[in-house]
Coordinates of C-alpha atoms in Angstrom, one line a residue:
Chain A
M1 CA 115.5 74.6 104.7
S2 CA 119.4 75.8 105.1
P3 CA 118.7 79.3 103.7
A4 CA 115.7 80.3 106.5
T5 CA 118.6 79.8 108.6
E6 CA 121.4 81.1 106.8
K7 CA 122.3 84.7 107.6
T8 CA 123.6 86.2 103.7
P9 CA 122.6 89.5 102.5
S10 CA 120.8 87.2 99.9
A11 CA 119.3 84.8 101.6
V12 CA 117.5 87.2 103.7
F13 CA 116.4 89.2 100.8
L14 CA 115.6 86.0 98.6
R15 CA 113.8 83.7 101.8
G16 CA 110.8 86.5 102.2
I17 CA 110.5 86.2 98.2
W18 CA 109.0 82.2 97.8
E19 CA 109.9 80.5 101.5
E20 CA 108.4 83.1 103.7
N21 CA 105.7 84.5 101.2
P22 CA 103.7 86.9 103.3
V23 CA 100.5 86.1 101.3
L24 CA 100.9 82.8 100.2
I25 CA 103.1 80.8 103.1
Q26 CA 102.2 82.5 106.0
L27 CA 98.7 84.2 105.1
L28 CA 99.4 87.3 106.6
G29 CA 98.2 90.7 105.0
L30 CA 95.4 88.9 103.5
C31 CA 92.9 92.4 103.9
P32 CA 94.3 94.2 101.7
A33 CA 95.4 91.0 98.9
L34 CA 91.9 90.4 98.6
A35 CA 89.7 93.8 99.2
V36 CA 91.9 95.3 96.3
T37 CA 92.4 93.4 93.7
N38 CA 89.7 93.7 91.6
T39 CA 92.2 95.0 89.0
V40 CA 95.8 94.9 88.3
E41 CA 96.6 98.6 88.4
N42 CA 94.5 98.6 92.2
A43 CA 97.1 95.8 93.6
I44 CA 99.6 97.7 91.4
A45 CA 99.6 101.0 94.0
M46 CA 98.7 98.9 96.5
S47 CA 102.7 97.6 97.0
V48 CA 103.9 100.3 96.1
A49 CA 101.6 102.3 99.6
T50 CA 102.9 98.9 101.4
T51 CA 106.6 98.4 100.3
F52 CA 107.3 102.3 101.5
V53 CA 105.5 101.9 104.6
L54 CA 107.1 98.5 105.8
V55 CA 110.9 100.3 104.0
G56 CA 110.3 103.4 106.0
S57 CA 109.0 101.4 109.0
S58 CA 111.5 98.8 108.8
S59 CA 114.8 101.4 109.0
I60 CA 113.3 103.5 112.1
V61 CA 112.7 100.4 113.9
S62 CA 115.9 99.2 113.4
L63 CA 118.3 102.5 114.4
I64 CA 116.3 102.8 117.6
K65 CA 115.5 99.5 119.1
R66 CA 118.3 99.6 121.5
W67 CA 115.9 102.0 123.3
V68 CA 112.9 100.4 123.2
P69 CA 111.5 99.6 126.4
A70 CA 109.6 95.7 125.8
Q71 CA 106.5 96.5 127.6
V72 CA 106.3 99.2 125.2
R73 CA 107.4 97.9 121.8
I74 CA 104.9 96.7 119.9
S75 CA 102.9 100.4 121.3
T76 CA 106.4 101.4 119.6
Y77 CA 106.0 99.6 116.4
I78 CA 102.1 101.1 116.3
M79 CA 103.4 104.4 115.9
I80 CA 106.0 103.9 114.1
I81 CA 103.9 102.5 111.4
A82 CA 100.8 105.0 111.8
T83 CA 103.4 107.7 111.1
F84 CA 104.7 106.8 107.6
V85 CA 101.3 104.9 106.6
T86 CA 100.2 108.6 107.4
I87 CA 102.9 110.4 105.0
V88 CA 101.2 107.7 102.4
D89 CA 98.3 108.7 102.9
L90 CA 98.3 111.7 102.7
S91 CA 101.1 112.4 99.6
M92 CA 99.2 109.5 97.8
G93 CA 95.8 111.7 97.8
A94 CA 97.8 114.4 96.7
V95 CA 100.1 112.7 93.8
A96 CA 97.9 110.5 93.0
P97 CA 94.6 111.3 93.7
G98 CA 92.7 108.5 91.5
A99 CA 94.3 105.4 93.1
S100 CA 93.7 107.1 96.3
R101 CA 90.0 107.3 96.1
A102 CA 90.2 103.2 94.5
L103 CA 91.5 102.4 97.4
G104 CA 89.7 103.7 99.8
A105 CA 90.2 103.4 103.0
F106 CA 92.5 99.8 102.4
V107 CA 95.3 102.6 102.8
P108 CA 94.7 103.9 106.0
L109 CA 94.5 99.6 107.5
I110 CA 97.9 99.5 106.1
V111 CA 98.7 100.2 109.8
V112 CA 96.6 96.9 110.6
N113 CA 98.3 95.3 108.4
C114 CA 99.5 92.0 110.9
M115 CA 102.3 92.0 108.0
I116 CA 104.7 94.5 108.7
L117 CA 104.1 94.6 112.5
G118 CA 105.0 90.8 112.2
R119 CA 108.6 91.4 110.6
Q120 CA 108.9 93.9 112.7
E121 CA 108.8 92.0 115.8
A122 CA 110.3 88.8 113.8
F123 CA 112.9 90.5 112.4
A124 CA 113.7 94.6 112.3
S125 CA 113.6 94.7 116.2
K126 CA 116.3 92.0 116.6
N127 CA 119.1 93.4 113.4
P128 CA 120.9 95.9 111.8
L129 CA 120.0 98.3 109.8
G130 CA 120.9 96.8 106.6
F131 CA 119.1 93.5 107.2
S132 CA 116.2 94.4 108.6
V133 CA 116.1 97.2 105.2
L134 CA 116.9 93.6 102.9
D135 CA 114.7 91.6 104.7
A136 CA 111.6 94.8 104.5
L137 CA 112.3 94.5 100.2
G138 CA 112.2 91.0 100.2
V139 CA 108.9 90.7 102.0
S140 CA 107.5 93.4 99.7
A141 CA 108.4 92.0 96.4
G142 CA 106.5 88.6 98.0
F143 CA 103.8 90.5 98.5
W144 CA 104.1 91.9 94.6
I145 CA 104.3 88.7 93.9
A146 CA 100.7 87.1 95.2
L147 CA 99.0 90.8 94.9
L148 CA 100.0 90.6 90.9
I149 CA 98.8 87.4 90.4
L150 CA 95.4 87.6 92.4
G151 CA 94.7 91.2 90.4
G152 CA 96.1 89.4 87.0
V153 CA 94.1 86.7 87.8
R154 CA 90.9 89.0 88.7
E155 CA 91.4 90.8 85.9
L156 CA 91.7 88.4 83.4
L157 CA 88.9 86.6 84.5
G158 CA 86.6 89.0 85.4
A159 CA 86.8 91.6 83.1
G160 CA 89.2 90.9 80.5
T161 CA 91.6 93.3 80.8
L162 CA 95.2 94.5 82.0
L163 CA 96.0 96.9 83.6
G164 CA 93.3 98.3 81.7
V165 CA 94.0 97.2 78.1
Q166 CA 91.8 94.2 76.2
V167 CA 93.4 91.4 76.5
M168 CA 90.4 89.2 75.7
P169 CA 88.7 88.2 72.6
V170 CA 85.8 90.5 71.8
A171 CA 83.3 87.5 72.8
W172 CA 84.6 86.9 76.3
E173 CA 81.5 86.9 78.6
P174 CA 83.7 88.9 82.0
W175 CA 82.8 86.4 84.9
V176 CA 82.0 89.8 86.9
I177 CA 81.8 87.1 89.7
M178 CA 85.8 87.3 89.1
I179 CA 86.1 91.4 90.7
L180 CA 83.2 90.7 93.4
P181 CA 84.7 89.5 96.6
P182 CA 83.1 85.8 96.4
G183 CA 85.9 85.9 93.6
G184 CA 89.1 87.1 95.6
F185 CA 89.2 84.2 97.9
L186 CA 87.8 82.1 95.5
T187 CA 91.4 82.6 94.1
L188 CA 93.1 82.7 96.6
G189 CA 91.3 79.8 97.5
V190 CA 92.3 78.1 94.0
V191 CA 96.2 79.4 94.3
L192 CA 96.5 77.9 97.2
L193 CA 94.9 74.3 96.5
L194 CA 98.0 74.3 93.6
M195 CA 100.4 74.8 95.8
G196 CA 99.3 72.5 98.0
W197 CA 98.4 69.9 95.0
W198 CA 102.2 71.0 93.9
T199 CA 104.3 70.6 97.5
E200 CA 102.8 67.4 98.2
R201 CA 104.1 66.2 94.6
G202 CA 107.0 66.9 95.4
E203 CA 107.3 65.6 98.9
E204 CA 105.1 62.1 97.6
T205 CA 108.8 62.1 94.6
E206 CA 110.9 62.3 97.7
E207 CA 108.8 59.1 99.3
A208 CA 108.7 57.6 96.3
V209 CA 112.1 57.7 96.1
Q210 CA 113.4 56.4 100.2
P211 CA 111.8 53.4 100.3
R212 CA 114.1 52.5 97.1
R213 CA 117.3 53.4 98.0
W214 CA 116.6 52.0 101.9
P215 CA 116.8 48.6 101.5
Q216 CA 120.8 49.5 101.3
G217 CA 121.1 52.4 103.4
V218 CA 119.5 51.0 105.9
R219 CA 123.2 49.5 107.5
T220 CA 124.8 53.2 106.7
E221 CA 122.1 55.1 107.6
Q222 CA 124.7 58.3 106.1
P223 CA 124.0 57.6 102.1
A224 CA 120.1 57.5 102.6
G225 CA 119.6 61.4 104.7
R226 CA 121.8 62.1 102.0
V227 CA 120.1 61.3 98.8
R228 CA 117.4 63.4 101.0
A229 CA 118.4 66.5 101.6
G230 CA 120.1 66.4 98.0
S231 CA 115.9 65.9 96.6
G232 CA 114.7 67.8 98.9
G233 CA 117.1 71.3 98.6
S234 CA 116.9 69.8 94.7
D235 CA 113.1 70.3 94.5
G236 CA 112.9 73.9 96.0
T237 CA 114.6 75.3 93.5
D238 CA 113.1 74.2 91.1
R239 CA 109.9 75.2 93.5
T240 CA 110.9 78.6 92.9
G241 CA 112.1 78.4 88.8
G242 CA 109.2 76.6 87.7
R243 CA 106.8 80.0 89.8
H244 CA 108.7 82.7 87.8
Chain B
M1 CA 64.0 104.7 113.4
E2 CA 64.0 102.7 110.2
N3 CA 67.8 104.8 109.0
L4 CA 68.9 102.9 112.7
A5 CA 67.5 100.1 111.3
Y6 CA 68.8 100.1 108.0
V7 CA 72.2 101.1 109.5
F8 CA 72.3 98.1 111.6
F9 CA 71.5 95.0 109.6
S10 CA 73.6 97.1 106.3
A11 CA 76.7 96.4 107.9
A12 CA 76.0 93.7 109.7
L13 CA 74.5 92.0 106.2
I14 CA 75.1 93.4 103.2
N15 CA 78.0 95.2 104.1
N16 CA 79.6 92.2 106.0
F17 CA 82.6 93.1 107.1
V18 CA 84.3 89.9 106.6
L19 CA 82.7 88.3 103.0
A20 CA 82.1 91.7 101.6
Y21 CA 85.2 94.1 103.2
F22 CA 87.8 92.0 103.7
V23 CA 87.9 92.8 106.3
G24 CA 88.6 91.4 109.9
L25 CA 90.5 88.1 107.6
C26 CA 92.9 87.0 110.1
P27 CA 91.1 86.3 113.1
F28 CA 88.1 85.4 110.8
F29 CA 90.8 82.6 109.4
G30 CA 93.1 82.3 112.3
V31 CA 90.0 81.5 115.0
S32 CA 87.5 79.7 113.2
N33 CA 88.2 76.0 113.9
R34 CA 86.2 74.7 116.7
V35 CA 82.5 77.0 117.0
S36 CA 83.1 77.5 120.7
T37 CA 86.1 79.9 120.4
A38 CA 84.3 81.9 116.9
I39 CA 82.3 82.7 119.4
R40 CA 82.8 84.5 122.3
M41 CA 86.2 85.7 120.5
G42 CA 82.3 87.4 118.0
G43 CA 81.6 88.5 121.6
A44 CA 84.7 90.7 121.6
V45 CA 84.9 91.7 119.1
V46 CA 81.3 93.3 119.3
F47 CA 82.3 94.3 122.8
V48 CA 85.4 96.9 121.7
M49 CA 83.6 97.6 118.5
T50 CA 80.8 100.2 120.3
L51 CA 83.3 101.1 122.7
T52 CA 85.3 102.2 119.9
S53 CA 82.2 103.8 118.6
L54 CA 81.9 105.8 121.3
A55 CA 85.4 106.4 121.3
V56 CA 85.5 107.6 117.7
S57 CA 82.2 110.0 118.6
F58 CA 83.8 111.6 121.0
L59 CA 87.7 112.2 118.9
N60 CA 85.4 113.3 115.9
A61 CA 83.4 116.3 117.4
Y62 CA 85.7 117.4 120.2
V63 CA 89.7 116.3 119.9
L64 CA 89.8 116.4 115.7
P65 CA 88.5 119.1 114.5
A66 CA 91.5 121.1 115.2
A67 CA 93.9 118.1 113.5
P68 CA 92.3 116.2 111.4
Y69 CA 96.1 114.5 109.9
L70 CA 96.4 113.0 113.3
R71 CA 93.1 111.4 112.5
L72 CA 94.9 107.7 112.2
I73 CA 96.8 108.0 114.5
S74 CA 94.8 109.0 117.4
Y75 CA 92.4 106.6 116.1
I76 CA 95.1 104.2 116.5
V77 CA 96.4 105.2 120.3
V78 CA 92.4 104.7 121.1
I79 CA 92.0 101.4 119.7
A80 CA 95.4 100.5 122.0
S81 CA 94.8 101.2 125.0
L82 CA 90.9 100.5 125.0
V83 CA 91.9 97.0 124.6
Q84 CA 94.6 97.5 126.9
I85 CA 91.9 99.1 129.6
V86 CA 89.8 96.1 128.5
E87 CA 91.5 93.9 129.6
I88 CA 92.9 95.1 133.0
T89 CA 89.3 95.3 133.4
I90 CA 88.4 91.7 132.8
K91 CA 91.1 90.7 134.5
K92 CA 89.7 92.4 137.7
V93 CA 86.3 91.9 138.2
S94 CA 86.3 88.3 136.1
P95 CA 89.2 85.8 136.2
T96 CA 87.1 83.2 134.4
L97 CA 86.0 85.6 131.9
F98 CA 89.8 86.6 131.2
R99 CA 91.0 82.8 131.0
Q100 CA 87.9 82.4 128.3
L101 CA 89.2 85.2 125.9
G102 CA 93.2 83.8 126.9
V103 CA 95.3 86.0 123.7
F104 CA 91.4 87.3 121.8
L105 CA 91.6 90.5 123.2
P106 CA 95.4 91.3 122.8
L107 CA 94.4 90.0 119.2
I108 CA 91.8 92.3 118.7
T109 CA 94.5 95.6 118.7
T110 CA 95.6 94.3 115.2
N111 CA 92.0 92.9 114.1
C112 CA 91.3 94.9 111.3
A113 CA 87.9 95.9 111.3
I114 CA 88.2 97.4 115.0
L115 CA 90.3 100.2 113.1
Y116 CA 87.8 100.0 109.2
L117 CA 85.1 100.4 112.2
A118 CA 86.7 104.2 113.1
L119 CA 87.3 105.6 109.7
F120 CA 83.8 104.4 108.2
Q121 CA 81.5 105.4 110.7
H122 CA 84.2 109.3 109.7
A123 CA 84.2 109.0 106.4
R124 CA 80.4 108.6 107.1
G125 CA 79.3 111.0 108.7
Y126 CA 77.6 108.9 110.9
D127 CA 76.1 110.4 114.3
F128 CA 77.0 108.8 118.2
L129 CA 73.6 106.9 117.8
E130 CA 74.1 105.5 114.7
G131 CA 78.0 105.0 114.9
L132 CA 76.4 102.5 118.0
F133 CA 74.0 101.0 116.0
F134 CA 76.8 100.7 113.0
A135 CA 78.9 99.6 115.3
L136 CA 76.2 96.8 117.0
G137 CA 75.2 96.0 113.4
A138 CA 79.2 95.0 112.5
G139 CA 79.7 92.7 115.2
A140 CA 77.2 91.1 115.6
G141 CA 77.8 90.5 111.5
F142 CA 81.4 89.8 112.2
T143 CA 80.6 87.2 115.1
L144 CA 77.7 85.4 112.4
A145 CA 80.4 85.1 109.7
L146 CA 82.6 83.6 112.0
F147 CA 80.2 81.5 113.9
L148 CA 79.2 80.3 110.2
M149 CA 82.4 79.5 109.1
A150 CA 83.4 77.2 112.6
S151 CA 80.8 75.2 112.1
L152 CA 80.7 74.4 108.4
R153 CA 84.7 74.2 108.8
E154 CA 83.9 71.3 111.7
R155 CA 82.2 69.2 109.4
A156 CA 85.1 70.0 106.5
E157 CA 87.4 68.2 109.2
L158 CA 85.5 64.9 109.2
A159 CA 84.9 65.1 105.3
D160 CA 87.4 63.0 103.1
V161 CA 88.9 65.7 101.3
P162 CA 92.3 65.3 98.6
S163 CA 94.9 65.2 101.6
A164 CA 96.2 68.7 99.4
A165 CA 92.8 70.8 101.0
R166 CA 93.4 70.1 104.2
S167 CA 95.2 73.8 104.1
M168 CA 93.6 76.9 104.1
G169 CA 93.2 76.6 100.3
L170 CA 89.0 74.4 101.0
A171 CA 88.5 78.2 104.0
M172 CA 89.3 80.0 101.3
I173 CA 87.0 77.8 98.8
I174 CA 84.0 77.4 101.5
A175 CA 84.9 81.6 102.5
A176 CA 83.8 82.2 98.9
S177 CA 81.2 80.1 99.0
L178 CA 79.7 81.7 102.1
S179 CA 80.8 85.2 100.6
M180 CA 78.1 84.6 97.5
A181 CA 75.2 83.2 99.5
F182 CA 75.8 86.6 101.7
M183 CA 75.5 88.6 98.5
G184 CA 72.1 88.2 97.8
F185 CA 71.3 90.3 100.6
A186 CA 72.1 92.5 98.5
G187 CA 68.3 92.8 98.0
L188 CA 67.3 93.2 101.7
F189 CA 66.5 96.6 101.3
S190 CA 64.4 98.0 98.2
S191 CA 64.5 101.7 97.8

C-alpha cells in the first residue's frame, strides 16, 4: 500500500504497471483492450498510439494546469486529447496504412478512452511535468502489458500463431471463437478470475498466519501489526515477481 | 423501407454495439447492477444518440466538407455540448426525470458508443433518414444488452459462486456467453 502514496519517481512509474493497472485492476479503457486484441500486432499498434496520446496530453495538461478554469477543465482536456488523437490518426494512415485499416474506428475512439481522461483529471492536472510524464509512461506500460497478455492468448489459441508466426503444431485446430468478440470477454474474464483467486490466496495465507500469532500478540498489539504489514509487503512483491 | 429495417436490426442485433463491437463497455459494466438503473441509462443513451445522429448529418452536409481534418474534434465538441444542453433542458423542464437520470447524463459524454455512432455514420455514408434509424437501432441494441446483463447479474448475485468470482470476472464470463448468443443473429438477414 505504501508505494501508492509515496511520491518518488520510481513509485509513480511502477504504480501504473501493476498496483493501479488501468485495464486489469481499474477496468478502464476496456473498449480498445477487448476490441483490437485479436492479434498481437493490433495490440502493439493500439498500445503505441495510446502511449503517444497519453504522454502527449499529460505533458500539455500538466504545463497549462494553472490557466485552466475548473468549470471547463474536462472540455479542455478532451480538446487536447482529441488534438493528439487526430495527429496519431492522420500520421498512422500515412506511415502504417495496414495497421490503420486493421484498427479502423478504434484509433479515433482513443479520444473517449476513460483511462486517458482519468489520468488528466486524477494526476496530470495536479502534478508537475516530470511526474506527469512518468505517470503517463507507467500507466501506458500497464496498458501494454494487459494488451499483450490478451492479444497473445487470443492469437495463440484462436489462430495458433504469435505475430503471424506459426507457434502451435500444425495439427492444432484453432479455437476460432477466441478471435471473435466472445473470445475477448472470455479471455479477460479468465484473467480476472485468476487474479481474484491469486489475491484471495494471498489474503488466506495472511489470515492463516494471523490466528496463530494472535494469542501471543493480544497484549502487545504492535508485534501483530508488524507481522501483518510485513506479510502484506512481501506478498505484494511476490505478486509482481510472479507476473512478469 | 426494407433498407431502413435492415439498418435498424443490423445495428440492434447483428452488429450490437456492446457485444459485437466492444464500444460502450464502461457503462455496460458500470451501471448493470440493477435492472431499473440499466433501463434508465438505456433511455438516456437512445435519446442522446438520436440527437447526435441529427447533428452529425448536419455537420457532414454543411461544415465538414470544408475542413475534413477537424472531423474528430468537431464531433466530440458537438457531443459534449449536446449532452450539456440536454442536461440543462431536462433540469428546467422535468426536475423529477433529472433526479432519476442523475449522474448518467454527464457520463454519456465519455461513452464511446456515441462517438462511434458518429464516426460510423460517416464511414458508411448514411444519409439523414438512414442515420436516424441507425441511431435508434444502436440505442435499442445498447439498451437490450444492458437490460439482459443487469437481469443476469441480479440473478448471479444470489448464486453461490466462489468468492474469487465475486469481482468483475464473473460479469466478463456472463458477457462472453451473451456475446456468443448474439452471434446467432448473424443469420437473421440472408441475401
